[in-house]
Short mmCIF file of C-alpha atoms in Angstrom, two decimals:
data_model
loop_
_atom_site.label_atom_id
_atom_site.label_comp_id
_atom_site.label_asym_id
_atom_site.label_seq_id
_atom_site.Cartn_x
_atom_site.Cartn_y
_atom_site.Cartn_z
CA UNK A 1 0.00 -0.12 -0.19
CA UNK A 2 0.95 3.58 -0.56
CA UNK A 3 0.55 6.21 2.32
CA UNK A 4 1.66 10.01 1.55
CA UNK A 5 1.33 13.13 2.86
CA UNK A 6 1.24 16.72 1.42
CA UNK A 7 1.30 20.28 3.32
CA UNK A 8 -1.18 22.52 1.83
CA UNK A 9 -0.81 25.98 3.74
CA UNK A 10 -3.15 28.68 3.32
CA UNK A 11 -0.82 30.74 1.77
CA UNK A 12 2.99 29.99 1.00
CA UNK A 13 3.97 33.39 2.20
CA UNK A 14 3.84 35.11 5.52
CA UNK A 15 3.77 38.86 5.93
CA UNK A 16 4.75 40.79 9.03
CA UNK A 17 4.53 44.43 10.03
CA UNK A 18 6.56 46.66 11.95
CA UNK A 19 9.62 46.15 13.93
CA UNK A 20 10.39 42.80 15.05
CA UNK A 21 8.52 42.67 17.94
CA UNK A 22 9.31 39.41 20.65
CA UNK A 23 5.74 40.00 22.25
CA UNK A 24 3.91 39.42 18.85
CA UNK A 25 3.06 36.41 17.27
CA UNK A 26 1.25 35.48 13.55
CA UNK A 27 -1.01 33.20 12.50
CA UNK A 28 0.08 30.46 9.71
CA UNK A 29 -2.81 27.80 8.96
CA UNK A 30 -3.60 25.30 6.22
CA UNK A 31 -3.95 21.98 6.40
CA UNK A 32 -1.98 18.57 5.97
CA UNK A 33 -3.38 15.87 3.56
CA UNK A 34 -2.83 12.23 4.36
CA UNK A 35 -3.59 9.73 1.21
CA UNK A 36 -3.84 6.13 1.09
CA UNK A 37 -4.11 4.00 -2.16
CA UNK A 38 -3.91 -0.09 -2.45
CA UNK A 39 -0.92 -1.30 -4.29
CA UNK A 40 -1.09 -2.31 -7.69
CA UNK A 41 -0.83 -6.05 -9.06
CA UNK A 42 -0.64 -7.58 -12.39
CA UNK A 43 -2.05 -10.71 -11.22
CA UNK A 44 -4.63 -10.37 -8.64
CA UNK A 45 -7.19 -7.45 -7.70
CA UNK A 46 -6.01 -4.58 -5.38
CA UNK A 47 -6.27 -5.30 -1.69
CA UNK A 48 -7.96 -3.07 0.55
CA UNK A 49 -5.37 -0.53 2.45
CA UNK A 50 -5.91 -0.32 6.28
CA UNK A 51 -3.49 1.78 8.59
CA UNK A 52 -3.56 2.69 12.30
CA UNK A 53 -2.46 6.42 11.94
CA UNK A 54 -0.42 7.17 15.44
CA UNK A 55 0.10 10.66 15.12
CA UNK A 56 0.62 13.51 12.62
CA UNK A 57 3.36 16.42 13.72
CA UNK A 58 4.28 19.53 11.98
CA UNK A 59 7.42 22.04 12.45
CA UNK A 60 7.79 25.35 11.41
CA UNK A 61 11.69 25.96 10.99
CA UNK A 62 13.71 28.85 10.17
CA UNK A 63 17.64 28.84 9.54
CA UNK A 64 20.14 31.32 8.60
CA UNK A 65 23.51 30.76 6.34
CA UNK A 66 26.39 32.82 5.33
CA UNK A 67 29.53 32.05 3.65
CA UNK A 68 32.50 34.53 2.95
CA UNK A 69 36.25 33.89 2.35
CA UNK A 70 36.97 35.82 5.27
CA UNK A 71 34.52 34.20 8.05
CA UNK A 72 33.93 30.88 6.15
CA UNK A 73 30.63 29.00 6.33
CA UNK A 74 28.30 29.98 9.39
CA UNK A 75 24.44 28.40 10.47
CA UNK A 76 22.11 29.09 12.98
CA UNK A 77 18.58 28.00 13.52
CA UNK A 78 16.29 30.75 14.13
CA UNK A 79 13.52 28.90 15.32
CA UNK A 80 11.86 25.56 15.68
CA UNK A 81 7.61 25.53 16.58
CA UNK A 82 6.36 22.00 16.69
CA UNK A 83 2.81 20.82 17.12
CA UNK A 84 1.20 17.38 17.36
CA UNK A 85 -1.87 18.23 15.43
CA UNK A 86 -3.81 14.84 14.96
CA UNK A 87 -5.05 11.89 16.29
CA UNK A 88 -5.71 12.32 20.53
CA UNK A 89 -6.09 8.69 20.02
CA UNK A 90 -5.11 5.94 17.15
CA UNK A 91 -7.15 5.94 14.08
CA UNK A 92 -8.33 3.43 11.68
CA UNK A 93 -7.63 4.80 7.81
CA UNK A 94 -8.95 2.38 5.15
CA UNK A 95 -10.04 2.74 1.68
CA UNK A 96 -12.30 0.17 1.59
CA UNK A 97 -14.49 0.26 -1.73
CA UNK A 98 -12.16 2.39 -3.28
CA UNK A 99 -9.52 0.03 -4.09
CA UNK A 100 -9.37 0.67 -7.77
CA UNK A 101 -10.28 4.38 -7.55
CA UNK A 102 -8.46 7.86 -6.77
CA UNK A 103 -6.45 7.88 -3.36
CA UNK A 104 -8.67 8.53 -0.20
CA UNK A 105 -7.47 11.38 1.30
CA UNK A 106 -7.90 12.75 4.79
CA UNK A 107 -7.77 16.57 5.81
CA UNK A 108 -5.95 17.36 9.04
CA UNK A 109 -6.09 21.49 9.75
CA UNK A 110 -3.59 23.17 11.62
CA UNK A 111 -2.94 26.88 12.98
CA UNK A 112 0.59 27.50 14.03
CA UNK A 113 1.61 30.98 15.97
CA UNK A 114 4.46 32.35 14.42
CA UNK A 115 7.26 34.62 16.60
CA UNK A 116 6.79 38.20 15.08
CA UNK A 117 10.25 38.79 15.57
CA UNK A 118 12.00 36.69 12.74
CA UNK A 119 14.04 37.92 9.74
CA UNK A 120 12.36 38.06 6.21
CA UNK A 121 13.41 35.76 3.81
CA UNK A 122 16.44 36.44 1.64
CA UNK A 123 18.79 35.29 -0.46
CA UNK A 124 22.75 36.43 -0.54
CA UNK A 125 25.32 36.05 -3.25
CA UNK A 126 25.24 33.52 -6.13
CA UNK A 127 25.16 30.50 -3.88
CA UNK A 128 21.92 31.99 -2.51
CA UNK A 129 22.54 31.56 1.16
CA UNK A 130 20.73 33.68 3.55
CA UNK A 131 17.63 32.98 5.71
CA UNK A 132 14.75 30.48 4.64
CA UNK A 133 11.79 28.92 6.37
CA UNK A 134 10.02 25.48 5.91
CA UNK A 135 7.51 23.81 6.79
CA UNK A 136 7.90 20.07 7.99
CA UNK A 137 5.26 17.30 8.78
CA UNK A 138 5.83 13.47 9.89
CA UNK A 139 2.92 11.06 9.93
CA UNK A 140 3.44 7.91 11.80
CA UNK A 141 1.04 4.80 11.13
CA UNK A 142 1.09 0.72 11.27
CA UNK A 143 -0.09 -1.12 8.50
CA UNK A 144 -2.85 -3.21 9.23
CA UNK A 145 -3.40 -6.84 6.86
CA UNK A 146 -6.50 -8.46 6.93
CA UNK A 147 -6.65 -12.61 7.76
CA UNK A 148 -7.62 -12.74 4.37
CA UNK A 149 -5.08 -11.00 2.84
CA UNK A 150 -2.34 -13.33 5.10
CA UNK A 151 -4.12 -16.50 3.80
CA UNK A 152 -4.25 -16.05 0.07
CA UNK A 153 -0.96 -14.10 -0.54
CA UNK A 154 2.54 -14.60 0.19
CA UNK A 155 5.82 -12.91 -0.57
CA UNK A 156 9.54 -12.53 0.63
CA UNK A 157 8.06 -9.76 2.62
CA UNK A 158 6.03 -11.66 4.67
CA UNK A 159 9.25 -13.70 6.02
CA UNK A 160 11.14 -10.55 6.75
CA UNK A 161 8.05 -8.87 8.41
CA UNK A 162 8.92 -10.26 12.23
CA UNK A 163 12.83 -8.41 11.46
CA UNK A 164 11.07 -4.94 10.38
CA UNK A 165 9.72 -1.86 12.48
CA UNK A 166 6.01 -2.09 12.56
CA UNK A 167 5.81 1.62 13.06
CA UNK A 168 6.50 3.42 9.86
CA UNK A 169 6.63 7.15 8.80
CA UNK A 170 6.25 9.44 5.73
CA UNK A 171 7.87 12.93 5.56
CA UNK A 172 6.74 16.20 3.71
CA UNK A 173 7.99 19.71 3.58
CA UNK A 174 7.24 22.51 1.56
CA UNK A 175 8.73 26.34 1.80
CA UNK A 176 7.08 29.16 3.19
CA UNK A 177 8.37 32.77 2.28
CA UNK A 178 8.26 35.64 5.22
CA UNK A 179 7.98 39.22 4.13
CA UNK A 180 8.08 41.97 6.31
CA UNK A 181 6.66 45.23 5.76
CA UNK A 182 6.61 48.63 7.51
CA UNK A 183 3.08 49.05 8.14
CA UNK A 184 -0.08 47.24 7.53
CA UNK A 185 -1.54 50.39 5.52
CA UNK A 186 0.53 52.85 2.92
CA UNK A 187 0.78 56.12 4.46
CA UNK A 188 3.27 59.01 4.52
CA UNK A 189 5.79 58.58 6.99
CA UNK A 190 6.33 61.17 9.82
CA UNK A 191 9.51 63.07 9.71
CA UNK A 192 12.17 62.49 12.58
CA UNK A 193 14.53 65.61 13.34
CA UNK A 194 18.53 65.23 14.48
CA UNK A 195 19.79 68.08 15.85
CA UNK A 196 23.50 66.91 14.88
CA UNK A 197 27.19 68.36 16.08
CA UNK A 198 29.02 68.30 12.58
CA UNK A 199 32.98 67.93 12.74
CA UNK A 200 35.41 68.93 10.78
CA UNK A 201 37.11 66.65 8.16
CA UNK A 202 40.57 67.69 8.33
CA UNK A 203 42.34 70.19 10.62
CA UNK A 204 40.33 73.34 10.57
CA UNK A 205 41.27 76.21 8.58
CA UNK A 206 38.24 78.67 10.25
CA UNK A 207 38.74 79.43 13.63
CA UNK A 208 37.44 76.59 15.78
CA UNK A 209 35.24 79.17 17.83
CA UNK A 210 33.45 80.00 14.92
CA UNK A 211 32.64 76.04 13.74
CA UNK A 212 31.81 75.15 17.33
CA UNK A 213 28.92 77.75 17.12
CA UNK A 214 27.29 76.16 14.02
CA UNK A 215 24.10 74.27 14.87
CA UNK A 216 22.85 71.76 12.12
CA UNK A 217 19.05 70.28 12.34
CA UNK A 218 18.50 67.59 9.67
CA UNK A 219 14.91 66.15 9.36
CA UNK A 220 14.44 62.93 7.37
CA UNK A 221 11.52 60.54 6.75
CA UNK A 222 11.07 57.84 9.66
CA UNK A 223 11.20 55.62 7.07
CA UNK A 224 11.86 55.24 2.83
CA UNK A 225 10.08 52.74 0.93
CA UNK A 226 12.66 50.56 -1.19
CA UNK A 227 10.54 50.84 -4.19
CA UNK A 228 10.92 54.72 -4.43
CA UNK A 229 13.39 56.74 -6.10
CA UNK A 230 14.40 59.64 -3.80
CA UNK A 231 14.55 60.54 -0.09
CA UNK A 232 13.34 64.15 1.04
CA UNK A 233 15.73 65.76 3.18
CA UNK A 234 15.27 69.01 4.69
CA UNK A 235 18.45 70.94 6.77
CA UNK A 236 18.21 73.79 8.83
CA UNK A 237 21.49 75.66 9.89
CA UNK A 238 21.92 78.63 12.57
CA UNK A 239 24.73 80.14 14.63
CA UNK A 240 24.68 80.89 17.67
CA UNK A 241 26.57 83.88 20.09
CA UNK A 242 28.46 84.57 17.31
CA UNK A 243 29.67 88.42 16.90
CA UNK A 244 28.34 90.38 14.01
CA UNK A 245 31.69 90.65 12.43
CA UNK A 246 31.76 86.44 12.75
CA UNK A 247 28.61 86.45 10.98
CA UNK A 248 29.21 88.44 8.38
CA UNK A 249 32.26 87.07 7.25
CA UNK A 250 30.85 83.15 6.89
CA UNK A 251 28.68 81.88 4.24
CA UNK A 252 27.95 78.52 3.06
CA UNK A 253 29.46 76.99 -0.75
CA UNK A 254 28.19 73.86 -1.45
CA UNK A 255 26.23 70.53 0.01
CA UNK A 256 27.50 66.74 -0.65
CA UNK A 257 24.84 64.48 0.03
CA UNK A 258 25.45 60.58 0.02
CA UNK A 259 23.21 57.50 0.92
CA UNK A 260 25.38 54.72 2.43
CA UNK A 261 24.33 50.96 2.71
CA UNK A 262 26.02 48.60 4.92
CA UNK A 263 26.04 45.18 4.97
CA UNK A 264 27.60 42.89 7.88
CA UNK A 265 28.09 39.37 8.22
CA UNK A 266 29.35 37.55 11.13
CA UNK A 267 29.66 34.28 12.20
CA UNK A 268 27.72 34.10 15.56
CA UNK A 269 24.56 36.91 16.81
CA UNK A 270 25.61 39.60 18.59
CA UNK A 271 24.99 39.67 22.51
CA UNK A 272 22.48 42.43 22.01
CA UNK A 273 20.67 40.00 19.68
CA UNK A 274 20.43 37.11 21.88
CA UNK A 275 19.22 39.24 24.73
CA UNK A 276 16.31 40.57 22.53
CA UNK A 277 15.12 37.60 20.84
CA UNK A 278 15.31 34.07 22.00
CA UNK A 279 16.84 31.56 19.68
CA UNK A 280 16.89 28.02 20.28
CA UNK A 281 19.53 26.92 22.76
CA UNK A 282 23.12 25.39 21.77
CA UNK A 283 21.75 21.90 21.94
CA UNK A 284 19.26 22.65 18.94
CA UNK A 285 22.11 24.48 16.98
CA UNK A 286 24.67 22.97 14.52
CA UNK A 287 26.54 20.66 14.87
CA UNK A 288 24.90 19.40 17.80
CA UNK A 289 21.65 19.13 15.84
CA UNK A 290 21.95 19.52 11.92
CA UNK A 291 19.74 22.00 10.25
CA UNK A 292 16.65 19.82 8.16
CA UNK A 293 17.40 21.60 5.00
CA UNK A 294 21.27 22.94 5.00
CA UNK A 295 22.81 24.48 1.75
CA UNK A 296 25.19 21.93 0.08
CA UNK A 297 28.17 24.45 0.58
CA UNK A 298 28.15 23.20 4.07
CA UNK A 299 29.44 19.68 2.92
CA UNK A 300 32.71 21.45 2.05
CA UNK A 301 33.44 22.97 5.66
CA UNK A 302 34.62 20.84 8.95
CA UNK A 303 31.24 19.63 10.55
CA UNK A 304 32.56 19.50 13.97
CA UNK A 305 33.26 23.40 14.10
CA UNK A 306 30.26 25.18 15.05
CA UNK A 307 30.44 28.47 13.64
CA UNK A 308 33.59 28.96 11.45
CA UNK A 309 35.50 27.10 8.84
CA UNK A 310 39.12 26.33 8.50
CA UNK A 311 39.88 28.61 5.90
CA UNK A 312 37.83 31.60 7.58
CA UNK A 313 39.61 33.27 10.65
CA UNK A 314 37.68 36.83 11.04
CA UNK A 315 34.39 36.74 12.87
CA UNK A 316 32.55 39.48 11.15
CA UNK A 317 33.41 41.27 7.62
CA UNK A 318 31.55 44.38 6.38
CA UNK A 319 30.88 46.06 2.98
CA UNK A 320 29.62 49.41 1.99
CA UNK A 321 28.60 51.04 -1.06
CA UNK A 322 26.95 54.05 -2.43
CA UNK A 323 22.98 54.12 -3.69
CA UNK A 324 23.08 57.11 -5.82
CA UNK A 325 22.47 56.62 -9.20
CA UNK A 326 25.12 56.90 -12.22
CA UNK A 327 26.33 59.87 -12.99
CA UNK A 328 25.33 61.58 -9.65
CA UNK A 329 28.06 62.81 -7.12
CA UNK A 330 25.64 64.07 -4.66
CA UNK A 331 27.15 67.83 -4.98
CA UNK A 332 24.89 70.43 -4.77
CA UNK A 333 26.33 74.31 -5.42
CA UNK A 334 24.60 77.07 -3.88
CA UNK A 335 24.84 80.60 -5.01
CA UNK A 336 27.92 82.65 -4.28
CA UNK A 337 27.99 85.21 -1.71
CA UNK A 338 25.50 83.25 0.31
CA UNK A 339 26.07 84.76 3.59
CA UNK A 340 23.48 83.01 5.33
CA UNK A 341 24.42 84.01 8.80
CA UNK A 342 24.24 87.47 8.46
CA UNK A 343 21.66 88.51 10.72
CA UNK A 344 21.72 85.97 13.46
CA UNK A 345 23.74 88.44 15.76
CA UNK A 346 20.52 90.66 15.87
CA UNK A 347 18.63 88.07 17.83
CA UNK A 348 18.50 88.48 21.55
CA UNK A 349 18.70 85.38 23.89
CA UNK A 350 14.75 85.28 24.22
CA UNK A 351 13.79 86.05 20.21
CA UNK A 352 12.45 83.13 18.17
CA UNK A 353 15.35 81.65 16.43
CA UNK A 354 15.53 81.68 12.72
CA UNK A 355 16.94 78.79 10.53
CA UNK A 356 18.35 78.86 7.16
CA UNK A 357 16.53 76.11 5.37
CA UNK A 358 17.38 74.16 2.31
CA UNK A 359 15.08 71.28 0.99
CA UNK A 360 15.94 68.83 -1.76
CA UNK A 361 15.10 65.06 -2.94
CA UNK A 362 18.05 62.91 -2.67
CA UNK A 363 17.37 59.99 -5.22
CA UNK A 364 18.75 56.74 -5.14
CA UNK A 365 19.02 53.48 -7.07
CA UNK A 366 17.81 50.05 -6.92
CA UNK A 367 21.14 48.59 -8.06
CA UNK A 368 24.40 50.46 -7.35
CA UNK A 369 26.63 52.12 -9.63
CA UNK A 370 29.61 51.28 -6.97
CA UNK A 371 32.47 49.07 -8.51
CA UNK A 372 32.25 45.56 -6.67
CA UNK A 373 34.88 42.99 -7.67
CA UNK A 374 33.76 39.62 -8.72
CA UNK A 375 34.81 37.76 -5.24
CA UNK A 376 32.88 40.40 -3.24
CA UNK A 377 29.96 39.82 -5.44
CA UNK A 378 29.90 36.17 -5.23
CA UNK A 379 29.48 35.87 -1.50
CA UNK A 380 27.65 39.32 -0.83
CA UNK A 381 25.95 39.54 -4.09
CA UNK A 382 25.34 42.58 -6.65
CA UNK A 383 25.15 45.94 -4.79
CA UNK A 384 21.09 46.29 -4.59
CA UNK A 385 19.24 48.06 -2.27
CA UNK A 386 17.61 45.92 0.61
CA UNK A 387 15.71 46.80 3.87
CA UNK A 388 17.14 47.76 6.95
CA UNK A 389 17.30 44.75 9.04
CA UNK A 390 18.96 43.04 11.90
CA UNK A 391 19.19 39.52 11.38
CA UNK A 392 21.22 36.54 13.60
CA UNK A 393 24.10 36.52 10.98
CA UNK A 394 23.67 39.28 8.81
CA UNK A 395 22.63 43.00 9.10
CA UNK A 396 21.65 45.81 7.04
CA UNK A 397 21.70 49.63 7.95
CA UNK A 398 21.56 52.78 5.93
CA UNK A 399 23.19 56.14 7.00
CA UNK A 400 23.18 59.66 5.42
CA UNK A 401 26.03 61.15 4.78
CA UNK A 402 26.13 65.03 4.71
CA UNK A 403 28.95 67.43 3.94
CA UNK A 404 28.67 70.94 4.16
CA UNK A 405 31.45 73.46 3.06
CA UNK A 406 31.56 76.59 4.51
CA UNK A 407 33.92 79.96 3.33
CA UNK A 408 35.34 82.65 5.75
CA UNK A 409 36.41 85.69 4.95
CA UNK A 410 39.75 86.39 6.51
CA UNK A 411 40.31 90.09 5.54
CA UNK A 412 37.25 91.12 7.14
CA UNK A 413 33.27 91.11 5.98
CA UNK A 414 33.27 91.93 2.76
CA UNK A 415 36.72 92.56 1.66
CA UNK A 416 36.73 89.85 -1.06
CA UNK A 417 40.05 89.08 -0.12
CA UNK A 418 41.52 85.43 1.15
CA UNK A 419 38.81 82.97 2.09
CA UNK A 420 39.42 79.96 4.32
CA UNK A 421 37.44 76.80 3.46
CA UNK A 422 36.28 74.19 5.62
CA UNK A 423 33.95 71.08 5.60
CA UNK A 424 31.81 69.78 8.11
CA UNK A 425 30.29 66.56 7.87
CA UNK A 426 27.73 64.34 10.03
CA UNK A 427 25.75 61.17 9.44
CA UNK A 428 22.11 60.44 10.59
CA UNK A 429 20.61 56.73 10.19
CA UNK A 430 18.18 56.15 7.21
CA UNK A 431 15.63 53.21 7.46
CA UNK A 432 14.61 51.57 4.33
CA UNK A 433 11.78 49.15 4.11
CA UNK A 434 8.66 47.78 1.70
CA UNK A 435 5.54 49.14 2.13
CA UNK A 436 2.63 46.80 2.55
CA UNK A 437 0.77 45.98 -0.86
CA UNK A 438 -2.71 46.67 -1.63
CA UNK A 439 -5.13 43.93 -0.40
CA UNK A 440 -6.73 41.88 -2.77
CA UNK A 441 -10.35 40.90 -2.66
CA UNK A 442 -9.75 37.69 -4.68
CA UNK A 443 -10.36 34.51 -3.24
CA UNK A 444 -8.66 31.93 -4.99
CA UNK A 445 -9.88 28.02 -4.33
CA UNK A 446 -8.07 25.19 -4.13
CA UNK A 447 -8.66 22.43 -6.05
CA UNK A 448 -11.16 19.70 -4.81
CA UNK A 449 -9.76 16.14 -3.77
CA UNK A 450 -11.99 12.80 -2.92
CA UNK A 451 -12.42 13.11 0.94
CA UNK A 452 -13.00 10.14 2.87
CA UNK A 453 -13.59 11.51 6.43
CA UNK A 454 -11.73 14.54 8.14
CA UNK A 455 -9.89 14.14 11.45
CA UNK A 456 -10.99 17.71 12.82
CA UNK A 457 -13.02 19.45 9.91
CA UNK A 458 -12.60 19.71 6.36
CA UNK A 459 -10.74 22.83 5.42
CA UNK A 460 -12.75 25.87 3.58
CA UNK A 461 -12.90 25.88 -0.09
CA UNK A 462 -11.53 29.06 -0.55
CA UNK A 463 -8.53 30.93 1.15
CA UNK A 464 -8.10 34.74 1.70
CA UNK A 465 -4.40 35.80 0.95
CA UNK A 466 -4.65 38.16 3.65
CA UNK A 467 -2.36 37.49 6.73
CA UNK A 468 -4.27 37.81 10.21
CA UNK A 469 -3.32 40.95 12.28
CA UNK A 470 -0.62 40.50 14.90
CA UNK A 471 -1.53 39.73 18.59
CA UNK A 472 -0.40 42.78 19.93
CA UNK A 473 -2.89 44.87 17.68
CA UNK A 474 -5.63 42.87 19.30
CA UNK A 475 -5.02 42.40 22.43
CA UNK A 476 -2.71 43.76 25.64
CA UNK A 477 0.02 42.19 26.63
CA UNK A 478 -2.03 40.67 29.90
CA UNK A 479 -4.46 38.86 27.46
CA UNK A 480 -7.43 41.76 27.73
CA UNK A 481 -8.98 42.67 24.08
CA UNK A 482 -7.95 46.30 23.22
CA UNK A 483 -11.01 49.07 23.08
CA UNK A 484 -10.82 52.18 20.94
CA UNK A 485 -12.40 54.49 23.27
CA UNK A 486 -11.95 57.14 20.76
CA UNK A 487 -15.22 56.17 19.00
CA UNK A 488 -18.15 57.00 20.90
CA UNK A 489 -21.12 54.55 21.80
CA UNK A 490 -24.16 55.22 19.80
CA UNK A 491 -26.76 57.18 21.32
CA UNK A 492 -29.60 55.08 23.47
CA UNK A 493 -33.05 55.16 21.66
CA UNK A 494 -35.84 53.34 23.31
CA UNK A 495 -37.31 50.74 21.03
CA UNK A 496 -40.47 51.57 19.29
CA UNK A 497 -43.44 49.31 20.09
CA UNK A 498 -45.56 47.93 17.46
CA UNK A 499 -48.65 49.62 16.53
CA UNK A 500 -51.71 47.12 17.34
CA UNK A 501 -54.98 47.68 15.40
CA UNK A 502 -57.82 45.96 17.38
CA UNK A 503 -60.99 44.61 15.72
CA UNK A 504 -64.39 45.85 16.54
CA UNK A 505 -65.33 42.97 18.24
CA UNK A 506 -62.27 43.23 21.00
CA UNK A 507 -62.84 47.15 21.10
CA UNK A 508 -66.48 46.45 22.23
CA UNK A 509 -65.42 43.47 24.81
CA UNK A 510 -63.01 45.76 26.21
CA UNK A 511 -65.37 48.56 26.73
CA UNK A 512 -67.54 46.58 28.17
CA UNK A 513 -65.36 45.10 30.37
CA UNK A 514 -64.44 48.65 31.40
CA UNK A 515 -67.62 49.56 32.01
CA UNK A 516 -68.32 46.66 34.16
CA UNK A 517 -65.74 46.89 36.48
CA UNK A 518 -66.45 50.79 37.12
CA UNK A 519 -70.01 49.85 37.99
CA UNK A 520 -68.62 47.18 40.55
CA UNK A 521 -66.02 49.72 42.12
CA UNK A 522 -68.94 52.32 42.50
#
């Protein structure tokens, strides 16, 4: 006989929203299909297949792998969520009456809670290592043969039966893609302000007492969509406590703005990552417990080493590149004689400060124009824009790098003589992410199959692609349901009683009773 299982998730893609949150969980549902069929025979009719189903277990597992010449191969198990989904007692399955037809099928539904802090699925380099997730199912059963089958059939397997294990198992797995989005609904991002302290790039040519009194306020979006084309930037500058003579000598010459993407590969999680997120213990990590589906490149390294290979010595390696489009150096030249702070000295200490404001949109490209050698591209992949994310073995972050060039009249204000040039630089963080796609109203149907019975309940004939909202959006941490008190309750209106139309006989009878009661009272 033939027993097989197949995992059918409601959706092969799991969507998570916002920052990784260890207190949130998402729902992954679907069903496991168990198929039973009779063996094919040339010389006799097909026999009835009978099995005793002992258990059906399901495991959601995630893994992260990297491989660089400096660090070697490294792997870690991100999570492992297991559930016994059926049955509570051993159950007999048989295809009696359907031996010659299609395989009989039983569906076992499941609903697994998935941690809300997991990083998104990713592929790195030409070898396509990175972060992967999969659902794995195992069904254990015992074959039941009837007395008639034993009496009329004989084979070599009959002699070997006492030496074989009676409990058999079948396995199945299916990949699950995990996507992270900035928020459940697309919306304009709020603005974040950074009061920065710019520092000179070289030994200052402008007096330090002047440079130290320049204040810069940078405003950037809280997040940037990776599918966009530019980042809105606002820079505000002013001076504080400069003399009139110094304010008249200082001017702004140009700006240089760049968007830098940093990628860090490491052989083990950082202590901060281990403190924030609950990874499986060391006993469940390779090589103590190998990954279910390791990359084939793992066989080239010594399996006795936990996180490094014989060729890798470094614990971490970082690469950085610009995201500016080809042909754009990010330089913005301002008008000549731009004495932006000439009136700053007139302000008293209690006056409202004024800022010299500059606004622009800095473009970025999906594929960086920076040159990357073939070896680095092999293990790190092409220099493409990626979401800002902190994983166990791979971290991506972005910076907005700004250089402001100032000129200072050494001979005096407005003399037009020798000018000192100085560049002040600073960086502010940028967060790149993906906006959630628009929800689809379509409800794709699953192919119907012949089902003899169901262990729990049959799955719905159609499933929505939309993901359930996270637990933290519906319930507080103590388990109480969240209530939006900003929405007022509707005003109370008393119910209207239905009008009752009396017949002429009822009206006469009531009038008679009323008059009779009145006479009795008198």
